[in-house]
Amino acid sequence: MKLSILSNINLDSLIGRLSKLYDVYKTEGYGAWIQEIINPDSGLYSFGPDMVFIIIDGEEMCNGQSKSNSTIDTNISYIEEAVKNNPDITFFVSNIDLWTRKIESVKSGAKERRLEFLWEGGLFLLSSKYRNVYVFDLKSIVEDKGREQFYSKKLWYLGGIKYSMKAEKLLEQQINRCIASAKGIRKKCLVLDLDNTLWGGVVGEGGLEGIELSDYKEGARYKDFQRRLKEIKDLGIILAIASKNNFNDAIKVIREHKHMVLREEDFVALKINWDLKSQNIRNLSQELNIGLDSMVFIDDNPIERESVKRELPEVTVPDFPQDTSELVDFAIELYNDYFYTLNTTDEDTVKTEKYRQNMKRRDAQKSSASYEDFLLSLETKIEIRRLSAENVQRAAQLTQKTNQFNLTTKRYSEQELLAMIGERGFEGFVAYVSDRFGDNGMVSVVITKHKTDSEVELDTFLLSCRVM
């Protein structure tokens, strides 16, 4: 992975740490980011990065100028020119935090806030217009950790270094998340316990009315936790349950409790029984046809967590917060650490239903007289289309995620696929599959390159593991 970190302040130590993981281009002088991105002959483009991160310090950019608005507009136009002229490079551009300490009256108004909104608004317009640019959310990192921790007055006055060591570690962490997501690296399934995890208390002891789940006090923390989990699910992550419980007691809460946010249809499978949780998770992996290393298991009980870690070391098992008032923060950490995503496709939003359909197909296969009878009963329809700007997002996702049936395992970004099919001799195709159980959407990507009039090289041929 080749990347570049550009900035209008000194980020040498951050670049040094990232250089241990990636091939990183470093500019001569930290203030030369504009010259680097607008000059087609610059060292940046000679280096040929896959990704460019532009980390902007707001105070340095605006620098107390009376014409800060025009400075922002001009810099946005420079970034747009770079993004438009280099579609095969993915750009991440930070929003800004303006921490000025000017002493003025309340009536003077917060000009800094207006400039922050102006810059971020410009970036979001670029993000909606171009596929290869994303907003790098520096502002949220500052807000989460606080300015006193993010900035270092001592380092600034001693060596012209604006951000603290802690801030640079947080930036490194966020850069790694962006890179992993761009490469399609994230977990697929979140497996959840029920008692004292999705609600407070034990349903087998207190019944439907005896658990903690409400809009206020103790029960509100569990309801808010469920809200965040549902947001993760809506980004294309499948949820499942592995709980030691009487099925009828637990399903009654899921179906009938008025404060349940996650309902039966939000889960791809419900393993509610008295079997070992490790066995239930193993069964889920087989039924869903996903690897154990794609699963994250959440349980309040340290004994159950340790058992799963020991029996299924491939499964990720985070520690559960001892203070349940931190459950919302825990959900956000889960998303950032294991499920972070830059974008979602239409297929992502209905992924739970697609896995449910697959389980129905599996049941139909078991009840068929033969495998051939099963295939005929599906009434499968296949539609082949050319790869285009309209379907490239899902196609790129498939090249990044598909491993089991991928003849060349070449990974491509959206920009790389569009550039490739624009070249003479290359052709791209995608296949969509539906049957009597539902629509699987795009399931295959094929890219060919014509060598001669009678010879074609197969660059990529893959089929979704879920559909295969």
Tab-separated table of C-alpha atoms in Angstrom:
chain	number	residue	atom	x	y	z
A	1	MET	CA	0.000	0.000	0.000
A	2	LYS	CA	1.432	3.348	-1.117
A	3	LEU	CA	0.080	6.442	0.591
A	4	SER	CA	0.941	10.059	1.227
A	5	ILE	CA	0.261	12.292	4.215
A	6	LEU	CA	0.032	15.957	3.249
A	7	SER	CA	-0.529	18.755	5.727
A	8	ASN	CA	-0.092	22.449	6.404
A	9	ILE	CA	1.602	21.656	9.741
A	10	ASN	CA	4.438	19.428	10.927
A	11	LEU	CA	3.315	15.766	11.066
A	12	ASP	CA	6.747	14.157	10.739
A	13	SER	CA	6.339	11.846	13.734
A	14	LEU	CA	2.956	10.596	12.466
A	15	ILE	CA	4.458	9.949	9.041
A	16	GLY	CA	7.330	8.112	10.713
A	17	ARG	CA	4.975	5.706	12.489
A	18	LEU	CA	2.906	5.065	9.363
A	19	SER	CA	6.092	4.389	7.391
A	20	LYS	CA	6.566	1.238	9.482
A	21	LEU	CA	3.342	-0.159	7.987
A	22	TYR	CA	3.124	1.381	4.516
A	23	ASP	CA	5.200	2.872	1.735
A	24	VAL	CA	4.687	6.559	2.567
A	25	TYR	CA	5.590	9.595	0.446
A	26	LYS	CA	6.878	12.545	2.441
A	27	THR	CA	6.948	16.049	0.984
A	28	GLU	CA	9.848	18.425	1.313
A	29	GLY	CA	8.349	20.941	3.717
A	30	TYR	CA	4.970	20.472	5.373
A	31	GLY	CA	3.396	23.588	3.851
A	32	ALA	CA	3.739	22.431	0.252
A	33	TRP	CA	0.548	20.375	0.096
A	34	ILE	CA	-1.164	22.648	-2.452
A	35	GLN	CA	1.821	22.623	-4.804
A	36	GLU	CA	1.988	18.841	-4.516
A	37	ILE	CA	-1.661	18.198	-5.450
A	38	ILE	CA	-2.037	20.760	-8.268
A	39	ASN	CA	1.266	20.074	-10.070
A	40	PRO	CA	0.928	16.944	-12.268
A	41	ASP	CA	4.723	16.629	-12.308
A	42	SER	CA	5.139	16.812	-8.531
A	43	GLY	CA	6.920	14.187	-6.486
A	44	LEU	CA	3.532	13.072	-5.162
A	45	TYR	CA	2.275	11.891	-8.543
A	46	SER	CA	5.667	10.482	-9.541
A	47	PHE	CA	5.435	8.354	-6.387
A	48	GLY	CA	2.020	7.024	-7.516
A	49	PRO	CA	0.117	6.745	-4.223
A	50	ASP	CA	-2.991	4.593	-3.818
A	51	MET	CA	-4.320	6.994	-1.181
A	52	VAL	CA	-3.630	10.581	-0.179
A	53	PHE	CA	-4.538	11.912	3.272
A	54	ILE	CA	-4.703	15.710	3.518
A	55	ILE	CA	-4.720	16.732	7.200
A	56	ILE	CA	-5.577	20.423	7.490
A	57	ASP	CA	-5.091	22.544	10.577
A	58	GLY	CA	-7.840	25.168	10.456
A	59	GLU	CA	-6.053	27.888	12.369
A	60	GLU	CA	-2.971	27.580	10.189
A	61	MET	CA	-5.073	27.686	6.998
A	62	CYS	CA	-7.169	30.689	7.974
A	63	ASN	CA	-4.395	32.317	10.005
A	64	GLY	CA	-6.601	35.146	11.204
A	65	GLN	CA	-7.027	36.433	7.661
A	66	SER	CA	-9.897	38.759	6.898
A	67	LYS	CA	-10.353	36.862	3.639
A	68	SER	CA	-10.678	33.437	5.218
A	69	ASN	CA	-13.810	32.673	3.166
A	70	SER	CA	-11.977	33.157	-0.104
A	71	THR	CA	-9.029	31.108	1.215
A	72	ILE	CA	-11.374	28.222	1.916
A	73	ASP	CA	-13.045	28.473	-1.503
A	74	THR	CA	-9.676	28.586	-3.246
A	75	ASN	CA	-8.326	25.564	-1.379
A	76	ILE	CA	-11.503	23.569	-2.056
A	77	SER	CA	-11.061	24.305	-5.765
A	78	TYR	CA	-7.441	23.065	-5.622
A	79	ILE	CA	-8.594	19.825	-4.013
A	80	GLU	CA	-11.349	19.377	-6.590
A	81	GLU	CA	-8.856	19.799	-9.411
A	82	ALA	CA	-6.628	17.108	-7.907
A	83	VAL	CA	-9.526	14.722	-7.283
A	84	LYS	CA	-10.954	15.182	-10.775
A	85	ASN	CA	-7.614	14.778	-12.564
A	86	ASN	CA	-6.565	11.680	-10.579
A	87	PRO	CA	-9.573	9.313	-10.455
A	88	ASP	CA	-7.345	6.327	-9.637
A	89	ILE	CA	-6.209	7.894	-6.332
A	90	THR	CA	-8.437	7.898	-3.246
A	91	PHE	CA	-8.300	11.192	-1.329
A	92	PHE	CA	-9.181	11.664	2.339
A	93	VAL	CA	-9.418	15.357	3.279
A	94	SER	CA	-9.896	16.413	6.881
A	95	ASN	CA	-12.510	18.776	8.153
A	96	ILE	CA	-11.102	21.468	10.434
A	97	ASP	CA	-11.131	22.532	14.058
A	98	LEU	CA	-10.544	26.228	14.684
A	99	TRP	CA	-9.219	26.748	18.186
A	100	THR	CA	-8.521	30.427	18.478
A	101	ARG	CA	-8.109	32.223	21.802
A	102	LYS	CA	-8.984	35.712	20.739
A	103	ILE	CA	-10.594	37.661	23.555
A	104	GLU	CA	-13.793	39.291	22.347
A	105	SER	CA	-17.359	39.987	23.411
A	106	VAL	CA	-20.206	37.518	23.132
A	107	LYS	CA	-21.910	39.817	20.588
A	108	SER	CA	-18.980	39.415	18.224
A	109	GLY	CA	-20.202	35.957	17.238
A	110	ALA	CA	-18.238	32.801	16.532
A	111	LYS	CA	-16.668	33.376	13.140
A	112	GLU	CA	-14.659	30.185	13.607
A	113	ARG	CA	-17.801	28.022	13.573
A	114	ARG	CA	-18.940	29.555	10.297
A	115	LEU	CA	-15.559	28.848	8.714
A	116	GLU	CA	-15.615	25.247	9.951
A	117	PHE	CA	-19.059	24.744	8.396
A	118	LEU	CA	-17.993	26.424	5.154
A	119	TRP	CA	-14.971	24.117	4.779
A	120	GLU	CA	-16.865	20.950	5.677
A	121	GLY	CA	-19.744	21.890	3.382
A	122	GLY	CA	-17.305	22.241	0.508
A	123	LEU	CA	-15.794	18.843	1.266
A	124	PHE	CA	-19.167	17.107	1.380
A	125	LEU	CA	-20.075	18.601	-1.985
A	126	LEU	CA	-16.870	17.115	-3.404
A	127	SER	CA	-17.618	13.786	-1.716
A	128	SER	CA	-21.071	13.620	-3.312
A	129	LYS	CA	-19.700	14.635	-6.723
A	130	TYR	CA	-16.615	12.381	-6.914
A	131	ARG	CA	-16.271	8.731	-5.957
A	132	ASN	CA	-12.620	9.026	-4.965
A	133	VAL	CA	-12.842	11.592	-2.158
A	134	TYR	CA	-13.944	11.187	1.469
A	135	VAL	CA	-14.130	13.498	4.465
A	136	PHE	CA	-11.571	12.555	7.121
A	137	ASP	CA	-13.353	13.398	10.383
A	138	LEU	CA	-10.625	15.138	12.373
A	139	LYS	CA	-13.177	17.388	14.071
A	140	SER	CA	-14.936	14.464	15.771
A	141	ILE	CA	-11.631	13.181	17.145
A	142	VAL	CA	-10.966	16.608	18.662
A	143	GLU	CA	-14.485	16.759	20.117
A	144	ASP	CA	-14.303	13.225	21.559
A	145	LYS	CA	-10.941	13.718	23.264
A	146	GLY	CA	-11.058	17.438	24.003
A	147	ARG	CA	-8.805	20.207	22.748
A	148	GLU	CA	-6.646	20.206	25.849
A	149	GLN	CA	-5.614	16.642	25.056
A	150	PHE	CA	-5.477	16.995	21.272
A	151	TYR	CA	-3.241	20.047	21.065
A	152	SER	CA	0.106	20.512	22.796
A	153	LYS	CA	1.029	24.077	23.754
A	154	LYS	CA	4.407	22.898	25.030
A	155	LEU	CA	5.363	21.101	21.778
A	156	TRP	CA	4.122	24.074	19.756
A	157	TYR	CA	6.252	26.631	21.553
A	158	LEU	CA	9.284	24.349	21.771
A	159	GLY	CA	9.323	22.803	18.305
A	160	GLY	CA	6.461	24.068	16.164
A	161	ILE	CA	4.545	20.778	16.598
A	162	LYS	CA	0.858	21.495	17.021
A	163	TYR	CA	-0.701	18.136	17.890
A	164	SER	CA	0.067	16.104	20.997
A	165	MET	CA	1.518	12.605	20.814
A	166	LYS	CA	-1.873	11.254	21.847
A	167	ALA	CA	-3.536	13.169	19.007
A	168	GLU	CA	-1.121	11.751	16.458
A	169	LYS	CA	-1.806	8.209	17.710
A	170	LEU	CA	-5.528	8.840	17.294
A	171	LEU	CA	-4.959	10.155	13.767
A	172	GLU	CA	-2.861	7.092	12.953
A	173	GLN	CA	-5.648	4.856	14.239
A	174	GLN	CA	-8.235	6.633	12.087
A	175	ILE	CA	-5.998	6.478	9.002
A	176	ASN	CA	-5.602	2.722	9.504
A	177	ARG	CA	-9.385	2.367	9.749
A	178	CYS	CA	-9.874	4.244	6.483
A	179	ILE	CA	-7.276	2.115	4.717
A	180	ALA	CA	-8.773	-1.144	6.021
A	181	SER	CA	-12.275	-0.101	4.975
A	182	ALA	CA	-11.111	0.966	1.516
A	183	LYS	CA	-9.560	-2.498	1.148
A	184	GLY	CA	-12.825	-4.149	2.238
A	185	ILE	CA	-11.404	-5.445	5.524
A	186	ARG	CA	-14.100	-5.656	8.184
A	187	LYS	CA	-15.980	-8.269	10.174
A	188	LYS	CA	-19.310	-9.567	8.873
A	189	CYS	CA	-21.328	-10.803	11.840
A	190	LEU	CA	-22.011	-9.551	15.381
A	191	VAL	CA	-23.173	-12.376	17.684
A	192	LEU	CA	-24.983	-11.182	20.810
A	193	ASP	CA	-25.953	-12.577	24.179
A	194	LEU	CA	-29.323	-11.484	25.660
A	195	ASP	CA	-29.523	-11.360	29.496
A	196	ASN	CA	-27.542	-8.408	30.890
A	197	THR	CA	-26.357	-7.646	27.367
A	198	LEU	CA	-29.328	-6.500	25.275
A	199	TRP	CA	-31.372	-5.924	28.414
A	200	GLY	CA	-30.682	-5.788	32.137
A	201	GLY	CA	-31.517	-8.764	34.302
A	202	VAL	CA	-32.372	-12.409	33.573
A	203	VAL	CA	-35.652	-13.000	31.746
A	204	GLY	CA	-35.912	-16.535	33.130
A	205	GLU	CA	-36.110	-15.088	36.637
A	206	GLY	CA	-38.039	-11.831	36.225
A	207	GLY	CA	-40.103	-12.505	33.122
A	208	LEU	CA	-41.087	-9.926	30.503
A	209	GLU	CA	-41.826	-7.190	33.035
A	210	GLY	CA	-38.862	-7.941	35.277
A	211	ILE	CA	-36.036	-6.975	32.918
A	212	GLU	CA	-34.430	-3.537	32.638
A	213	LEU	CA	-35.318	-1.991	29.266
A	214	SER	CA	-36.940	1.428	29.077
A	215	ASP	CA	-36.633	5.070	28.082
A	216	TYR	CA	-35.265	6.161	31.460
A	217	LYS	CA	-32.844	5.255	34.242
A	218	GLU	CA	-31.148	1.825	34.181
A	219	GLY	CA	-33.188	0.439	31.313
A	220	ALA	CA	-32.362	3.348	29.006
A	221	ARG	CA	-28.690	2.342	28.689
A	222	TYR	CA	-29.706	-1.000	27.162
A	223	LYS	CA	-32.213	0.590	24.807
A	224	ASP	CA	-29.618	3.113	23.638
A	225	PHE	CA	-27.147	0.246	23.160
A	226	GLN	CA	-29.675	-1.525	20.950
A	227	ARG	CA	-30.164	1.648	18.895
A	228	ARG	CA	-26.447	1.796	18.106
A	229	LEU	CA	-26.383	-1.921	17.245
A	230	LYS	CA	-29.267	-1.437	14.843
A	231	GLU	CA	-27.321	1.372	13.154
A	232	ILE	CA	-24.396	-1.030	12.706
A	233	LYS	CA	-26.785	-3.609	11.242
A	234	ASP	CA	-28.164	-1.042	8.794
A	235	LEU	CA	-24.626	-0.568	7.427
A	236	GLY	CA	-24.560	-4.154	6.181
A	237	ILE	CA	-23.457	-6.107	9.276
A	238	ILE	CA	-25.525	-9.168	10.170
A	239	LEU	CA	-26.668	-9.707	13.761
A	240	ALA	CA	-27.232	-13.088	15.409
A	241	ILE	CA	-28.071	-14.301	18.911
A	242	ALA	CA	-26.252	-16.950	20.966
A	243	SER	CA	-27.954	-17.113	24.366
A	244	LYS	CA	-28.394	-19.732	27.070
A	245	ASN	CA	-32.084	-19.312	27.748
A	246	ASN	CA	-35.495	-20.870	27.430
A	247	PHE	CA	-36.484	-20.017	23.874
A	248	ASN	CA	-40.084	-19.094	24.698
A	249	ASP	CA	-39.043	-16.705	27.489
A	250	ALA	CA	-36.484	-14.895	25.336
A	251	ILE	CA	-38.489	-14.718	22.131
A	252	LYS	CA	-41.406	-13.225	24.068
A	253	VAL	CA	-39.216	-10.257	25.025
A	254	ILE	CA	-37.914	-9.845	21.473
A	255	ARG	CA	-41.394	-9.951	19.979
A	256	GLU	CA	-43.501	-8.210	22.612
A	257	HIS	CA	-41.483	-5.896	24.866
A	258	LYS	CA	-42.435	-2.346	23.890
A	259	HIS	CA	-38.911	-1.012	24.370
A	260	MET	CA	-37.096	-3.615	22.260
A	261	VAL	CA	-35.359	-1.797	19.387
A	262	LEU	CA	-33.985	-4.990	17.830
A	263	ARG	CA	-36.790	-7.259	16.709
A	264	GLU	CA	-36.794	-10.809	15.365
A	265	GLU	CA	-36.389	-9.632	11.764
A	266	ASP	CA	-33.182	-7.776	12.665
A	267	PHE	CA	-31.402	-11.070	13.407
A	268	VAL	CA	-30.263	-13.491	10.761
A	269	ALA	CA	-30.439	-16.390	13.244
A	270	LEU	CA	-31.514	-17.038	16.839
A	271	LYS	CA	-29.509	-19.635	18.753
A	272	ILE	CA	-31.455	-19.567	22.005
A	273	ASN	CA	-30.902	-22.870	23.822
A	274	TRP	CA	-28.726	-24.490	26.489
A	275	ASP	CA	-25.927	-25.658	24.189
A	276	LEU	CA	-22.370	-24.397	24.514
A	277	LYS	CA	-22.123	-20.952	22.987
A	278	SER	CA	-18.995	-21.985	21.138
A	279	GLN	CA	-20.994	-24.745	19.445
A	280	ASN	CA	-23.810	-22.343	18.568
A	281	ILE	CA	-21.307	-19.921	17.041
A	282	ARG	CA	-19.659	-22.748	15.088
A	283	ASN	CA	-23.102	-23.762	13.774
A	284	LEU	CA	-23.838	-20.162	12.814
A	285	SER	CA	-20.589	-19.995	10.858
A	286	GLN	CA	-21.535	-23.112	8.900
A	287	GLU	CA	-25.157	-22.106	8.314
A	288	LEU	CA	-24.256	-18.599	7.162
A	289	ASN	CA	-21.214	-19.807	5.199
A	290	ILE	CA	-18.891	-17.231	6.739
A	291	GLY	CA	-15.557	-17.761	8.445
A	292	LEU	CA	-15.200	-17.749	12.210
A	293	ASP	CA	-12.666	-14.953	11.762
A	294	SER	CA	-15.506	-12.794	10.394
A	295	MET	CA	-17.456	-12.993	13.666
A	296	VAL	CA	-17.460	-10.816	16.803
A	297	PHE	CA	-19.046	-12.208	19.987
A	298	ILE	CA	-20.503	-9.949	22.721
A	299	ASP	CA	-21.394	-11.320	26.166
A	300	ASP	CA	-21.467	-9.743	29.616
A	301	ASN	CA	-20.320	-13.000	31.268
A	302	PRO	CA	-16.500	-13.282	31.460
A	303	ILE	CA	-16.717	-17.082	31.800
A	304	GLU	CA	-18.678	-17.381	28.549
A	305	ARG	CA	-16.265	-15.012	26.817
A	306	GLU	CA	-13.269	-17.030	27.984
A	307	SER	CA	-14.905	-20.267	26.862
A	308	VAL	CA	-15.466	-18.942	23.341
A	309	LYS	CA	-11.917	-17.546	23.186
A	310	ARG	CA	-10.531	-20.940	24.155
A	311	GLU	CA	-12.747	-23.064	21.894
A	312	LEU	CA	-12.869	-20.674	18.908
A	313	PRO	CA	-9.696	-18.559	18.870
A	314	GLU	CA	-10.567	-17.205	15.409
A	315	VAL	CA	-13.634	-15.390	16.797
A	316	THR	CA	-13.072	-11.856	18.107
A	317	VAL	CA	-14.302	-11.513	21.719
A	318	PRO	CA	-14.025	-7.949	23.116
A	319	ASP	CA	-14.254	-7.241	26.839
A	320	PHE	CA	-17.710	-6.115	27.937
A	321	PRO	CA	-17.840	-2.811	29.883
A	322	GLN	CA	-18.075	-3.299	33.641
A	323	ASP	CA	-20.028	-0.038	33.875
A	324	THR	CA	-23.100	-0.473	31.660
A	325	SER	CA	-23.532	3.310	31.404
A	326	GLU	CA	-20.689	2.998	28.864
A	327	LEU	CA	-22.644	0.672	26.557
A	328	VAL	CA	-23.235	3.327	23.890
A	329	ASP	CA	-19.521	4.150	23.789
A	330	PHE	CA	-18.832	0.414	23.621
A	331	ALA	CA	-21.093	0.079	20.551
A	332	ILE	CA	-19.260	2.941	18.844
A	333	GLU	CA	-15.920	1.291	19.642
A	334	LEU	CA	-17.198	-1.970	18.139
A	335	TYR	CA	-18.101	-0.146	14.954
A	336	ASN	CA	-14.799	1.713	14.731
A	337	ASP	CA	-12.644	-1.321	15.540
A	338	TYR	CA	-14.389	-4.056	13.545
A	339	PHE	CA	-17.102	-2.728	11.220
A	340	TYR	CA	-15.933	0.710	10.049
A	341	THR	CA	-17.136	1.490	6.529
A	342	LEU	CA	-16.606	4.316	4.052
A	343	ASN	CA	-19.749	3.687	2.056
A	344	THR	CA	-22.698	1.322	1.787
A	345	THR	CA	-24.372	-0.275	-1.209
A	346	ASP	CA	-28.040	-1.129	-1.682
A	347	GLU	CA	-27.094	-4.772	-1.060
A	348	ASP	CA	-25.619	-3.844	2.332
A	349	THR	CA	-28.896	-2.399	3.589
A	350	VAL	CA	-30.793	-5.681	2.976
A	351	LYS	CA	-28.013	-8.111	3.857
A	352	THR	CA	-29.874	-9.694	6.791
A	353	GLU	CA	-32.790	-10.612	4.527
A	354	LYS	CA	-30.435	-12.097	1.933
A	355	TYR	CA	-28.851	-14.377	4.535
A	356	ARG	CA	-32.320	-15.365	5.732
A	357	GLN	CA	-33.214	-16.312	2.151
A	358	ASN	CA	-30.085	-18.444	1.928
A	359	MET	CA	-31.109	-20.363	5.025
A	360	LYS	CA	-34.491	-21.046	3.398
A	361	ARG	CA	-32.652	-22.368	0.346
A	362	ARG	CA	-30.637	-24.653	2.596
A	363	ASP	CA	-33.828	-25.999	4.172
A	364	ALA	CA	-35.294	-26.563	0.690
A	365	GLN	CA	-32.175	-28.455	-0.339
A	366	LYS	CA	-32.477	-30.799	2.652
A	367	SER	CA	-36.074	-31.648	1.761
A	368	SER	CA	-35.420	-32.215	-1.967
A	369	ALA	CA	-35.186	-35.728	-3.405
A	370	SER	CA	-31.904	-34.838	-5.122
A	371	TYR	CA	-29.560	-31.930	-5.610
A	372	GLU	CA	-30.708	-31.615	-9.227
A	373	ASP	CA	-34.351	-31.403	-8.086
A	374	PHE	CA	-33.354	-28.695	-5.623
A	375	LEU	CA	-31.610	-26.632	-8.310
A	376	LEU	CA	-34.607	-26.932	-10.631
A	377	SER	CA	-36.991	-25.914	-7.826
A	378	LEU	CA	-35.115	-22.638	-7.293
A	379	GLU	CA	-36.270	-21.254	-10.669
A	380	THR	CA	-33.011	-19.305	-10.897
A	381	LYS	CA	-32.729	-16.278	-13.175
A	382	ILE	CA	-29.338	-14.842	-14.163
A	383	GLU	CA	-28.875	-11.410	-15.728
A	384	ILE	CA	-25.506	-10.267	-17.081
A	385	ARG	CA	-24.734	-6.570	-17.503
A	386	ARG	CA	-21.699	-4.564	-18.436
A	387	LEU	CA	-19.641	-3.053	-15.618
A	388	SER	CA	-20.449	0.669	-15.425
A	389	ALA	CA	-20.433	3.682	-13.141
A	390	GLU	CA	-23.906	2.662	-11.919
A	391	ASN	CA	-22.794	-0.712	-10.542
A	392	VAL	CA	-19.071	-0.234	-9.913
A	393	GLN	CA	-19.434	0.344	-6.162
A	394	ARG	CA	-20.773	-3.156	-5.465
A	395	ALA	CA	-18.373	-4.664	-8.027
A	396	ALA	CA	-15.380	-3.154	-6.242
A	397	GLN	CA	-16.734	-4.427	-2.922
A	398	LEU	CA	-16.930	-7.962	-4.324
A	399	THR	CA	-13.329	-7.878	-5.595
A	400	GLN	CA	-12.160	-6.799	-2.150
A	401	LYS	CA	-14.178	-9.275	-0.083
A	402	THR	CA	-14.494	-12.460	-2.137
A	403	ASN	CA	-11.875	-15.098	-1.350
A	404	GLN	CA	-13.244	-18.627	-1.718
A	405	PHE	CA	-14.217	-18.476	-5.395
A	406	ASN	CA	-11.945	-15.816	-6.821
A	407	LEU	CA	-9.649	-17.139	-9.529
A	408	THR	CA	-7.077	-14.321	-9.425
A	409	THR	CA	-7.866	-12.547	-6.087
A	410	LYS	CA	-7.051	-9.164	-7.570
A	411	ARG	CA	-8.451	-6.339	-5.395
A	412	TYR	CA	-9.748	-3.207	-7.075
A	413	SER	CA	-11.169	0.121	-5.894
A	414	GLU	CA	-14.041	1.807	-7.709
A	415	GLN	CA	-11.608	4.210	-9.342
A	416	GLU	CA	-9.345	1.414	-10.541
A	417	LEU	CA	-12.246	-0.518	-12.075
A	418	LEU	CA	-13.583	2.542	-13.899
A	419	ALA	CA	-10.116	3.380	-15.193
A	420	MET	CA	-9.594	-0.215	-16.328
A	421	ILE	CA	-12.814	-0.564	-18.329
A	422	GLY	CA	-12.045	2.789	-19.921
A	423	GLU	CA	-8.862	1.354	-21.400
A	424	ARG	CA	-8.838	-0.148	-24.850
A	425	GLY	CA	-9.111	-3.927	-24.804
A	426	PHE	CA	-10.620	-4.308	-21.337
A	427	GLU	CA	-14.231	-5.373	-20.774
A	428	GLY	CA	-16.087	-5.811	-17.519
A	429	PHE	CA	-19.243	-7.769	-16.736
A	430	VAL	CA	-21.364	-8.307	-13.636
A	431	ALA	CA	-24.023	-10.949	-12.990
A	432	TYR	CA	-27.228	-10.648	-10.966
A	433	VAL	CA	-29.080	-13.682	-9.624
A	434	SER	CA	-32.619	-14.111	-8.323
A	435	ASP	CA	-34.809	-17.144	-7.570
A	436	ARG	CA	-38.107	-18.002	-5.936
A	437	PHE	CA	-36.742	-17.127	-2.485
A	438	GLY	CA	-35.608	-13.618	-3.386
A	439	ASP	CA	-33.131	-11.389	-5.180
A	440	ASN	CA	-29.437	-11.969	-4.454
A	441	GLY	CA	-28.376	-8.834	-6.326
A	442	MET	CA	-24.921	-8.711	-7.902
A	443	VAL	CA	-23.043	-11.959	-7.281
A	444	SER	CA	-20.265	-12.131	-9.899
A	445	VAL	CA	-17.624	-9.931	-11.517
A	446	VAL	CA	-15.741	-10.844	-14.697
A	447	ILE	CA	-13.019	-8.688	-16.274
A	448	THR	CA	-11.362	-9.649	-19.547
A	449	LYS	CA	-8.541	-8.229	-21.615
A	450	HIS	CA	-8.339	-8.870	-25.345
A	451	LYS	CA	-4.812	-10.002	-26.219
A	452	THR	CA	-5.500	-10.705	-29.926
A	453	ASP	CA	-8.594	-11.138	-32.078
A	454	SER	CA	-8.850	-14.740	-30.924
A	455	GLU	CA	-7.293	-14.640	-27.448
A	456	VAL	CA	-8.731	-13.174	-24.237
A	457	GLU	CA	-6.977	-13.007	-20.883
A	458	LEU	CA	-9.160	-13.522	-17.802
A	459	ASP	CA	-8.105	-10.758	-15.405
A	460	THR	CA	-10.823	-11.406	-12.806
A	461	PHE	CA	-13.487	-14.067	-12.306
A	462	LEU	CA	-15.252	-14.287	-8.952
A	463	LEU	CA	-18.498	-15.526	-7.506
A	464	SER	CA	-19.966	-14.448	-4.166
A	465	CYS	CA	-19.298	-17.109	-1.543
A	466	ARG	CA	-22.776	-16.568	-0.080
A	467	VAL	CA	-24.444	-17.362	-3.407
A	468	MET	CA	-22.054	-20.153	-4.388
